[in-house]
mmCIF file of C-alpha atoms in Angstrom:
data_model
loop_
_atom_site.group_PDB
_atom_site.id
_atom_site.type_symbol
_atom_site.label_atom_id
_atom_site.label_comp_id
_atom_site.label_asym_id
_atom_site.label_seq_id
_atom_site.Cartn_x
_atom_site.Cartn_y
_atom_site.Cartn_z
ATOM 1 C CA MET R 7 0.000 0.000 0.000
ATOM 2 C CA VAL R 8 1.243 3.479 -0.830
ATOM 3 C CA SER R 9 0.662 6.398 1.502
ATOM 4 C CA PRO R 10 0.075 10.129 0.932
ATOM 5 C CA LEU R 11 3.698 10.609 1.985
ATOM 6 C CA ASP R 12 4.805 8.203 -0.774
ATOM 7 C CA ARG R 13 2.869 10.261 -3.291
ATOM 8 C CA LEU R 14 4.395 13.510 -2.055
ATOM 9 C CA SER R 15 7.875 11.971 -2.199
ATOM 10 C CA TYR R 16 7.310 10.791 -5.778
ATOM 11 C CA ALA R 17 5.948 14.175 -6.846
ATOM 12 C CA ALA R 18 8.820 16.043 -5.201
ATOM 13 C CA ARG R 19 11.482 13.867 -6.847
ATOM 14 C CA GLN R 20 9.971 14.125 -10.303
ATOM 15 C CA THR R 21 9.338 17.866 -10.009
ATOM 16 C CA ALA R 22 12.939 18.475 -8.923
ATOM 17 C CA ARG R 23 14.183 16.310 -11.780
ATOM 18 C CA VAL R 24 12.158 18.165 -14.409
ATOM 19 C CA ALA R 25 13.215 21.537 -12.999
ATOM 20 C CA TRP R 26 16.903 20.530 -13.043
ATOM 21 C CA TYR R 27 16.903 19.435 -16.666
ATOM 22 C CA ALA R 28 14.561 22.187 -17.837
ATOM 23 C CA GLY R 29 17.071 24.629 -16.377
ATOM 24 C CA HIS R 30 19.843 22.964 -18.378
ATOM 25 C CA TYR R 31 17.681 23.159 -21.505
ATOM 26 C CA ALA R 32 17.002 26.883 -21.023
ATOM 27 C CA ALA R 33 20.668 27.633 -20.333
ATOM 28 C CA GLY R 34 21.760 25.595 -23.343
ATOM 29 C CA ARG R 35 19.449 27.500 -25.674
ATOM 30 C CA ARG R 36 21.066 30.744 -24.573
ATOM 31 C CA LEU R 37 24.560 29.365 -25.118
ATOM 32 C CA MET R 38 23.964 27.849 -28.562
ATOM 33 C CA LYS R 39 23.488 29.697 -31.834
ATOM 34 C CA PRO R 40 20.025 29.481 -33.409
ATOM 35 C CA MET R 41 19.734 26.973 -36.220
ATOM 36 C CA PRO R 42 18.508 28.201 -39.613
ATOM 37 C CA LYS R 43 14.851 27.568 -40.256
ATOM 38 C CA PRO R 44 14.160 24.407 -42.271
ATOM 39 C CA ASP R 45 13.630 24.778 -46.006
ATOM 40 C CA PHE R 46 10.956 22.055 -46.105
ATOM 41 C CA PRO R 47 7.294 21.923 -45.056
ATOM 42 C CA VAL R 48 6.713 21.429 -41.323
ATOM 43 C CA GLY R 49 3.492 20.055 -39.887
ATOM 44 C CA PRO R 50 1.617 21.382 -36.852
ATOM 45 C CA THR R 51 3.487 21.679 -33.561
ATOM 46 C CA PRO R 52 2.240 21.955 -29.967
ATOM 47 C CA GLY R 53 2.957 24.920 -27.728
ATOM 48 C CA ARG R 54 5.032 24.741 -24.555
ATOM 49 C CA ALA R 55 1.904 24.739 -22.356
ATOM 50 C CA GLU R 56 0.498 21.705 -24.185
ATOM 51 C CA LEU R 57 3.805 19.837 -23.945
ATOM 52 C CA THR R 58 4.043 20.581 -20.223
ATOM 53 C CA ALA R 59 0.486 19.389 -19.643
ATOM 54 C CA GLU R 60 1.184 16.138 -21.500
ATOM 55 C CA MET R 61 4.344 15.558 -19.472
ATOM 56 C CA ARG R 62 2.460 16.093 -16.217
ATOM 57 C CA ALA R 63 -0.237 13.693 -17.402
ATOM 58 C CA LEU R 64 2.420 11.058 -18.051
ATOM 59 C CA PHE R 65 3.777 11.332 -14.512
ATOM 60 C CA GLY R 66 0.208 11.148 -13.229
ATOM 61 C CA ARG R 67 -0.398 7.967 -15.221
ATOM 62 C CA GLU R 68 2.730 6.390 -13.761
ATOM 63 C CA TRP R 69 1.710 7.261 -10.213
ATOM 64 C CA ARG R 70 -1.757 5.752 -10.702
ATOM 65 C CA ASP R 71 -0.121 2.494 -11.808
ATOM 66 C CA VAL R 72 2.185 2.559 -8.782
ATOM 67 C CA ALA R 73 -0.747 3.260 -6.442
ATOM 68 C CA ALA R 74 -2.679 0.383 -8.024
ATOM 69 C CA GLY R 75 0.214 -1.971 -7.270
ATOM 70 C CA LEU R 76 1.063 -2.660 -10.898
ATOM 71 C CA PHE R 77 4.770 -2.024 -10.255
ATOM 72 C CA PRO R 78 6.816 -0.327 -7.512
ATOM 73 C CA ALA R 79 7.630 3.371 -7.423
ATOM 74 C CA PRO R 80 10.806 4.107 -9.370
ATOM 75 C CA ARG R 81 14.000 4.235 -7.388
ATOM 76 C CA PRO R 82 16.448 7.024 -8.205
ATOM 77 C CA LEU R 83 18.926 6.046 -10.932
ATOM 78 C CA ARG R 84 21.619 8.642 -10.507
ATOM 79 C CA PRO R 85 25.247 8.848 -9.401
ATOM 80 C CA GLU R 86 26.441 10.380 -6.154
ATOM 81 C CA PRO R 87 25.848 14.168 -5.878
ATOM 82 C CA ALA R 88 29.451 15.071 -6.713
ATOM 83 C CA GLU R 89 29.390 12.850 -9.808
ATOM 84 C CA PHE R 90 25.966 14.192 -10.749
ATOM 85 C CA LEU R 91 27.337 17.730 -10.725
ATOM 86 C CA ARG R 92 30.478 16.666 -12.594
ATOM 87 C CA ARG R 93 28.331 15.304 -15.410
ATOM 88 C CA SER R 94 26.376 18.522 -15.537
ATOM 89 C CA LEU R 95 29.654 20.398 -15.954
ATOM 90 C CA LEU R 96 30.737 17.957 -18.682
ATOM 91 C CA TYR R 97 27.484 18.622 -20.496
ATOM 92 C CA PHE R 98 28.011 22.384 -20.587
ATOM 93 C CA ARG R 99 31.683 22.036 -21.528
ATOM 94 C CA ASP R 100 30.707 19.869 -24.483
ATOM 95 C CA LEU R 101 27.945 22.166 -25.762
ATOM 96 C CA PRO R 102 30.232 24.379 -27.908
ATOM 97 C CA GLN R 103 31.426 21.323 -29.825
ATOM 98 C CA VAL R 104 27.869 20.062 -30.301
ATOM 99 C CA ASP R 105 26.906 23.525 -31.523
ATOM 100 C CA ALA R 106 29.841 23.614 -33.939
ATOM 101 C CA ARG R 107 28.729 20.304 -35.465
ATOM 102 C CA ARG R 108 25.154 21.560 -35.793
ATOM 103 C CA HIS R 109 26.383 24.550 -37.791
ATOM 104 C CA GLY R 110 28.926 22.620 -39.854
ATOM 105 C CA THR R 111 31.997 24.352 -38.428
ATOM 106 C CA LEU R 112 33.435 21.213 -36.808
ATOM 107 C CA ASP R 113 34.007 18.355 -39.224
ATOM 108 C CA ASP R 114 34.886 15.426 -36.974
ATOM 109 C CA GLU R 115 32.263 12.965 -38.161
ATOM 110 C CA LEU R 116 33.317 9.455 -37.283
ATOM 111 C CA PRO R 117 34.468 7.905 -40.574
ATOM 112 C CA PRO R 118 32.441 4.762 -41.316
ATOM 113 C CA GLY R 119 34.355 1.529 -41.505
ATOM 114 C CA THR R 120 37.860 2.896 -41.037
ATOM 115 C CA GLN R 121 38.648 1.131 -37.778
ATOM 116 C CA ALA R 122 39.113 -2.622 -37.435
ATOM 117 C CA ASP R 123 36.701 -2.793 -34.517
ATOM 118 C CA GLY R 124 33.974 -4.856 -36.135
ATOM 119 C CA LEU R 125 31.403 -2.052 -35.826
ATOM 120 C CA PRO R 126 28.944 -1.600 -38.712
ATOM 121 C CA ASP R 127 29.180 1.498 -40.885
ATOM 122 C CA TYR R 128 25.742 2.835 -39.907
ATOM 123 C CA TYR R 129 26.839 2.888 -36.255
ATOM 124 C CA ARG R 130 29.954 5.022 -36.682
ATOM 125 C CA GLN R 131 28.286 8.462 -36.709
ATOM 126 C CA ASN R 132 27.895 11.427 -34.377
ATOM 127 C CA PHE R 133 24.225 10.760 -33.689
ATOM 128 C CA HIS R 134 22.623 13.863 -32.094
ATOM 129 C CA PHE R 135 25.865 15.718 -32.954
ATOM 130 C CA GLN R 136 27.311 14.221 -29.763
ATOM 131 C CA SER R 137 31.060 13.987 -29.301
ATOM 132 C CA ASP R 138 32.603 10.605 -30.254
ATOM 133 C CA GLY R 139 29.278 9.104 -31.314
ATOM 134 C CA TRP R 140 28.644 6.075 -29.096
ATOM 135 C CA LEU R 141 32.302 5.145 -28.950
ATOM 136 C CA SER R 142 34.001 6.678 -25.900
ATOM 137 C CA ASP R 143 33.836 6.864 -22.115
ATOM 138 C CA HIS R 144 33.341 10.612 -22.539
ATOM 139 C CA SER R 145 30.246 10.064 -24.668
ATOM 140 C CA ALA R 146 28.866 7.463 -22.254
ATOM 141 C CA ALA R 147 29.274 9.847 -19.312
ATOM 142 C CA LEU R 148 27.427 12.609 -21.200
ATOM 143 C CA TYR R 149 24.625 10.653 -22.813
ATOM 144 C CA ASP R 150 22.042 10.407 -20.031
ATOM 145 C CA THR R 151 22.344 14.101 -19.232
ATOM 146 C CA GLN R 152 22.024 15.004 -22.924
ATOM 147 C CA VAL R 153 18.872 12.918 -23.363
ATOM 148 C CA GLU R 154 17.214 14.151 -20.187
ATOM 149 C CA VAL R 155 17.942 17.763 -21.138
ATOM 150 C CA LEU R 156 16.426 17.151 -24.578
ATOM 151 C CA PHE R 157 13.230 15.785 -22.976
ATOM 152 C CA THR R 158 13.379 18.184 -19.980
ATOM 153 C CA GLY R 159 13.551 15.377 -17.444
ATOM 154 C CA ALA R 160 10.998 13.001 -19.010
ATOM 155 C CA ALA R 161 13.249 10.427 -20.712
ATOM 156 C CA ASP R 162 13.225 7.953 -17.832
ATOM 157 C CA VAL R 163 9.471 8.134 -17.266
ATOM 158 C CA MET R 164 8.901 7.462 -20.975
ATOM 159 C CA ARG R 165 11.120 4.369 -20.731
ATOM 160 C CA ARG R 166 9.329 3.250 -17.572
ATOM 161 C CA ARG R 167 6.011 3.020 -19.412
ATOM 162 C CA ALA R 168 7.331 -0.329 -20.632
ATOM 163 C CA LEU R 169 6.629 -1.601 -17.110
ATOM 164 C CA ALA R 170 2.842 -1.432 -17.533
ATOM 165 C CA PRO R 171 2.448 -4.063 -20.300
ATOM 166 C CA ILE R 172 5.151 -6.187 -18.664
ATOM 167 C CA ALA R 173 3.324 -6.111 -15.311
ATOM 168 C CA ASN R 174 0.067 -7.172 -16.976
ATOM 169 C CA TRP R 175 1.855 -9.975 -18.834
ATOM 170 C CA LEU R 176 3.508 -11.174 -15.604
ATOM 171 C CA THR R 177 0.150 -11.915 -13.976
ATOM 172 C CA ASP R 178 0.240 -15.588 -12.842
ATOM 173 C CA ARG R 179 3.898 -15.857 -13.894
ATOM 174 C CA ASN R 180 6.841 -16.314 -11.553
ATOM 175 C CA GLN R 181 9.365 -13.554 -12.266
ATOM 176 C CA ARG R 182 12.220 -15.903 -11.356
ATOM 177 C CA ASP R 183 11.289 -18.053 -14.356
ATOM 178 C CA VAL R 184 11.500 -15.110 -16.766
ATOM 179 C CA ARG R 185 14.546 -14.719 -18.983
ATOM 180 C CA GLY R 186 14.627 -11.280 -20.562
ATOM 181 C CA LEU R 187 16.718 -9.256 -22.995
ATOM 182 C CA ASP R 188 17.195 -5.525 -23.512
ATOM 183 C CA VAL R 189 18.248 -4.914 -27.127
ATOM 184 C CA GLY R 190 20.507 -1.878 -27.505
ATOM 185 C CA CYS R 191 20.577 -1.301 -23.751
ATOM 186 C CA GLY R 192 22.992 1.648 -23.933
ATOM 187 C CA THR R 193 23.792 2.999 -20.466
ATOM 188 C CA GLY R 194 21.324 0.576 -18.896
ATOM 189 C CA ARG R 195 18.493 2.881 -17.784
ATOM 190 C CA LEU R 196 15.634 0.572 -18.823
ATOM 191 C CA LEU R 197 17.563 -2.522 -17.763
ATOM 192 C CA ALA R 198 18.154 -1.055 -14.293
ATOM 193 C CA THR R 199 14.463 -0.150 -14.039
ATOM 194 C CA LEU R 200 13.405 -3.713 -14.892
ATOM 195 C CA HIS R 201 15.870 -5.148 -12.388
ATOM 196 C CA GLY R 202 14.632 -2.762 -9.708
ATOM 197 C CA ALA R 203 10.971 -3.636 -10.319
ATOM 198 C CA TRP R 204 11.443 -7.417 -10.671
ATOM 199 C CA PRO R 205 14.814 -8.415 -9.176
ATOM 200 C CA GLY R 206 14.097 -12.111 -9.677
ATOM 201 C CA MET R 207 14.204 -11.892 -13.476
ATOM 202 C CA LYS R 208 17.305 -13.110 -15.260
ATOM 203 C CA LEU R 209 18.175 -10.277 -17.640
ATOM 204 C CA THR R 210 20.714 -9.646 -20.384
ATOM 205 C CA GLY R 211 21.538 -6.334 -22.004
ATOM 206 C CA ILE R 212 23.299 -6.180 -25.373
ATOM 207 C CA ASP R 213 24.840 -3.183 -27.086
ATOM 208 C CA LEU R 214 27.592 -2.468 -29.628
ATOM 209 C CA SER R 215 29.312 0.107 -27.420
ATOM 210 C CA ARG R 216 31.762 -1.191 -24.835
ATOM 211 C CA PRO R 217 31.929 2.228 -23.063
ATOM 212 C CA TYR R 218 28.138 2.344 -22.789
ATOM 213 C CA LEU R 219 28.054 -1.199 -21.403
ATOM 214 C CA ASP R 220 30.661 -0.158 -18.837
ATOM 215 C CA GLU R 221 28.399 2.737 -17.857
ATOM 216 C CA ALA R 222 25.480 0.302 -17.534
ATOM 217 C CA ARG R 223 27.539 -1.872 -15.181
ATOM 218 C CA ARG R 224 28.216 1.103 -12.939
ATOM 219 C CA LEU R 225 24.527 2.014 -12.914
ATOM 220 C CA ILE R 226 23.150 -1.466 -12.220
ATOM 221 C CA GLY R 227 25.847 -2.621 -9.826
ATOM 222 C CA ARG R 228 27.052 -6.118 -9.101
ATOM 223 C CA THR R 229 24.343 -8.754 -9.508
ATOM 224 C CA ALA R 230 24.223 -12.260 -10.913
ATOM 225 C CA ARG R 231 20.759 -11.563 -12.332
ATOM 226 C CA VAL R 232 21.923 -9.071 -14.992
ATOM 227 C CA LYS R 233 24.459 -9.857 -17.711
ATOM 228 C CA LEU R 234 25.863 -7.392 -20.254
ATOM 229 C CA ASP R 235 27.345 -8.368 -23.620
ATOM 230 C CA GLU R 236 28.566 -6.747 -26.831
ATOM 231 C CA ALA R 237 26.264 -7.763 -29.682
ATOM 232 C CA ALA R 238 24.274 -6.297 -32.565
ATOM 233 C CA ALA R 239 20.482 -6.047 -32.649
ATOM 234 C CA GLU R 240 20.432 -7.494 -36.166
ATOM 235 C CA SER R 241 22.300 -10.636 -35.071
ATOM 236 C CA LEU R 242 21.206 -11.609 -31.558
ATOM 237 C CA PRO R 243 23.358 -14.324 -29.917
ATOM 238 C CA PHE R 244 20.382 -16.333 -28.642
ATOM 239 C CA ALA R 245 18.689 -19.506 -29.795
ATOM 240 C CA GLU R 246 15.275 -19.467 -31.415
ATOM 241 C CA ALA R 247 12.393 -19.186 -28.919
ATOM 242 C CA SER R 248 14.803 -18.989 -25.966
ATOM 243 C CA LEU R 249 13.613 -15.789 -24.248
ATOM 244 C CA ASP R 250 10.408 -14.913 -22.411
ATOM 245 C CA LEU R 251 10.714 -11.137 -22.626
ATOM 246 C CA VAL R 252 12.419 -8.773 -25.088
ATOM 247 C CA VAL R 253 12.502 -5.002 -24.605
ATOM 248 C CA SER R 254 14.144 -2.157 -26.471
ATOM 249 C CA SER R 255 14.070 1.596 -25.953
ATOM 250 C CA PHE R 256 14.914 4.377 -28.407
ATOM 251 C CA LEU R 257 16.833 2.043 -30.711
ATOM 252 C CA LEU R 258 14.743 1.451 -33.820
ATOM 253 C CA HIS R 259 14.754 5.076 -35.000
ATOM 254 C CA GLU R 260 18.579 4.952 -34.971
ATOM 255 C CA LEU R 261 18.709 2.097 -37.503
ATOM 256 C CA PRO R 262 18.557 2.185 -41.304
ATOM 257 C CA ARG R 263 15.537 0.441 -42.788
ATOM 258 C CA GLU R 264 17.180 -2.857 -43.697
ATOM 259 C CA ILE R 265 18.961 -3.175 -40.335
ATOM 260 C CA ARG R 266 15.789 -2.276 -38.445
ATOM 261 C CA ALA R 267 13.886 -5.004 -40.303
ATOM 262 C CA LYS R 268 16.577 -7.533 -39.367
ATOM 263 C CA ALA R 269 16.514 -6.407 -35.719
ATOM 264 C CA ILE R 270 12.731 -6.826 -35.544
ATOM 265 C CA ALA R 271 12.976 -10.260 -37.168
ATOM 266 C CA GLU R 272 15.622 -11.233 -34.613
ATOM 267 C CA MET R 273 13.422 -10.143 -31.701
ATOM 268 C CA ALA R 274 10.588 -12.230 -33.121
ATOM 269 C CA ARG R 275 12.934 -15.188 -33.615
ATOM 270 C CA VAL R 276 14.324 -15.325 -30.074
ATOM 271 C CA VAL R 277 11.092 -14.781 -28.126
ATOM 272 C CA LYS R 278 9.103 -17.837 -27.041
ATOM 273 C CA PRO R 279 5.480 -18.472 -28.018
ATOM 274 C CA GLY R 280 3.466 -16.576 -25.440
ATOM 275 C CA GLY R 281 6.429 -14.316 -24.737
ATOM 276 C CA LEU R 282 6.335 -10.531 -24.845
ATOM 277 C CA VAL R 283 8.197 -7.907 -26.877
ATOM 278 C CA VAL R 284 7.937 -4.277 -25.656
ATOM 279 C CA ILE R 285 9.261 -1.340 -27.671
ATOM 280 C CA VAL R 286 9.683 2.233 -26.434
ATOM 281 C CA ASP R 287 10.543 4.650 -29.208
ATOM 282 C CA SER R 288 9.589 7.942 -30.796
ATOM 283 C CA LEU R 289 6.092 8.789 -31.893
ATOM 284 C CA GLN R 290 5.430 8.188 -35.569
ATOM 285 C CA LYS R 291 3.478 10.296 -38.036
ATOM 286 C CA GLY R 292 -0.230 10.165 -37.242
ATOM 287 C CA ASP R 293 0.142 9.034 -33.626
ATOM 288 C CA ARG R 294 -0.462 12.651 -32.626
ATOM 289 C CA PRO R 295 -1.314 14.435 -35.884
ATOM 290 C CA ASP R 296 -1.201 17.831 -34.189
ATOM 291 C CA TRP R 297 2.401 17.075 -33.128
ATOM 292 C CA ASP R 298 3.672 15.843 -36.505
ATOM 293 C CA GLY R 299 5.713 18.998 -36.988
ATOM 294 C CA LEU R 300 7.967 18.006 -34.088
ATOM 295 C CA LEU R 301 8.821 14.814 -35.984
ATOM 296 C CA ASP R 302 9.615 16.899 -39.075
ATOM 297 C CA LEU R 303 11.930 19.176 -37.110
ATOM 298 C CA PHE R 304 13.793 16.635 -34.990
ATOM 299 C CA PRO R 305 16.211 15.291 -37.640
ATOM 300 C CA HIS R 306 16.872 18.862 -38.784
ATOM 301 C CA TYR R 307 18.067 19.939 -35.343
ATOM 302 C CA PHE R 308 19.540 16.684 -33.995
ATOM 303 C CA HIS R 309 21.455 14.711 -36.642
ATOM 304 C CA GLU R 310 19.159 11.685 -36.928
ATOM 305 C CA PRO R 311 19.960 10.138 -40.322
ATOM 306 C CA TYR R 312 17.257 7.436 -40.206
ATOM 307 C CA TYR R 313 14.582 9.188 -38.180
ATOM 308 C CA ALA R 314 12.389 10.551 -40.990
ATOM 309 C CA GLU R 315 12.045 7.120 -42.560
ATOM 310 C CA TYR R 316 11.244 5.630 -39.129
ATOM 311 C CA THR R 317 8.516 8.172 -38.371
ATOM 312 C CA ALA R 318 6.874 7.573 -41.754
ATOM 313 C CA GLY R 319 6.302 3.907 -40.890
ATOM 314 C CA ARG R 320 4.172 1.949 -38.426
ATOM 315 C CA LEU R 321 5.580 -0.168 -35.603
ATOM 316 C CA ALA R 322 2.535 -2.452 -35.578
ATOM 317 C CA GLU R 323 2.899 -3.272 -39.279
ATOM 318 C CA TRP R 324 6.609 -4.041 -38.917
ATOM 319 C CA PHE R 325 6.151 -6.392 -35.982
ATOM 320 C CA GLU R 326 3.056 -8.067 -37.395
ATOM 321 C CA GLY R 327 5.079 -8.660 -40.547
ATOM 322 C CA ALA R 328 7.618 -10.484 -38.376
ATOM 323 C CA GLY R 329 4.935 -12.795 -36.972
ATOM 324 C CA LEU R 330 4.053 -10.995 -33.722
ATOM 325 C CA GLN R 331 0.617 -9.852 -32.625
ATOM 326 C CA PRO R 332 -0.090 -6.450 -31.023
ATOM 327 C CA VAL R 333 -1.085 -6.438 -27.358
ATOM 328 C CA SER R 334 -1.212 -2.739 -26.492
ATOM 329 C CA THR R 335 -0.046 0.686 -27.644
ATOM 330 C CA GLU R 336 0.301 3.824 -25.558
ATOM 331 C CA ASN R 337 1.438 7.306 -26.495
ATOM 332 C CA ALA R 338 3.726 8.502 -23.713
ATOM 333 C CA PHE R 339 4.566 12.200 -24.168
ATOM 334 C CA LEU R 340 6.999 12.200 -27.142
ATOM 335 C CA SER R 341 7.305 8.428 -27.243
ATOM 336 C CA LYS R 342 5.195 5.407 -28.065
ATOM 337 C CA VAL R 343 5.124 2.144 -26.093
ATOM 338 C CA ALA R 344 4.045 -0.879 -28.119
ATOM 339 C CA ALA R 345 3.747 -4.451 -26.829
ATOM 340 C CA PHE R 346 3.557 -7.603 -28.964
ATOM 341 C CA THR R 347 3.271 -11.309 -28.303
ATOM 342 C CA LYS R 348 4.154 -14.448 -30.216
#
């Protein structure tokens, strides 16, 4: 049972989090040069008041699920205060270089395929104009701050909406019998959330970035229930029908069409009949027609080479084409949470 004090504690933590990152966002806008207006048609966009209201509604939805006992209240996933502040300083120190890439005055794009590291060409890019792409400890230390600033403190709550369909699926299942996989786990935010909510699950996170996997290890801590491995989404190192649960957050829009199709086919291959696949990713065109302009603008402002093609498609069609059936879909602020079963 949750108490009024629990609700106040949740509200205070989330409010402080949003205020912290919204402050970073406002400061960053003052420090960076304005981008030129796009030279292509842009659909309708919401105002700041509407975006804020939708974010608040998302937090309210999460609290109602917590109060109903669907899953526990989120535990803080952050480093010690001194490290937290250090990462904030790193973020602001890196902004001039991000800004230079945005305006084409810093040409340090990671050259595809020039290093004998086994990484695919599509992966070796400065996604989001971030320094070093996905390929350094520096990038891994910056990434979570960068994403939370972009979404003004709502990135984690969007990821956590994956818990709702998982909780419903877990009814009458023993979590200790569940073997799960996070595809493209990055710094481990969703993986840590799953482990915190259901510590009995046996989980694996795979990613192509060794520095990001190292960051995930620091976040999750030492536990025999979570394993982290280097692997590609389009070639999962698991046997057919060997996993009960597959999740992935904010990965598919970073993949070119043919690689994304292979990754979806791999998720469908490794999940068991009756198993669950849950995807958290960006909205797509038509999910919120009055917000479609945001999807037009995002690749213009944030180096997303495959995003426009992703937003023009439909998650449900892609996964149904791979042999999975839709269970639920939820718009969660700027993201969409879609669950499928086999």
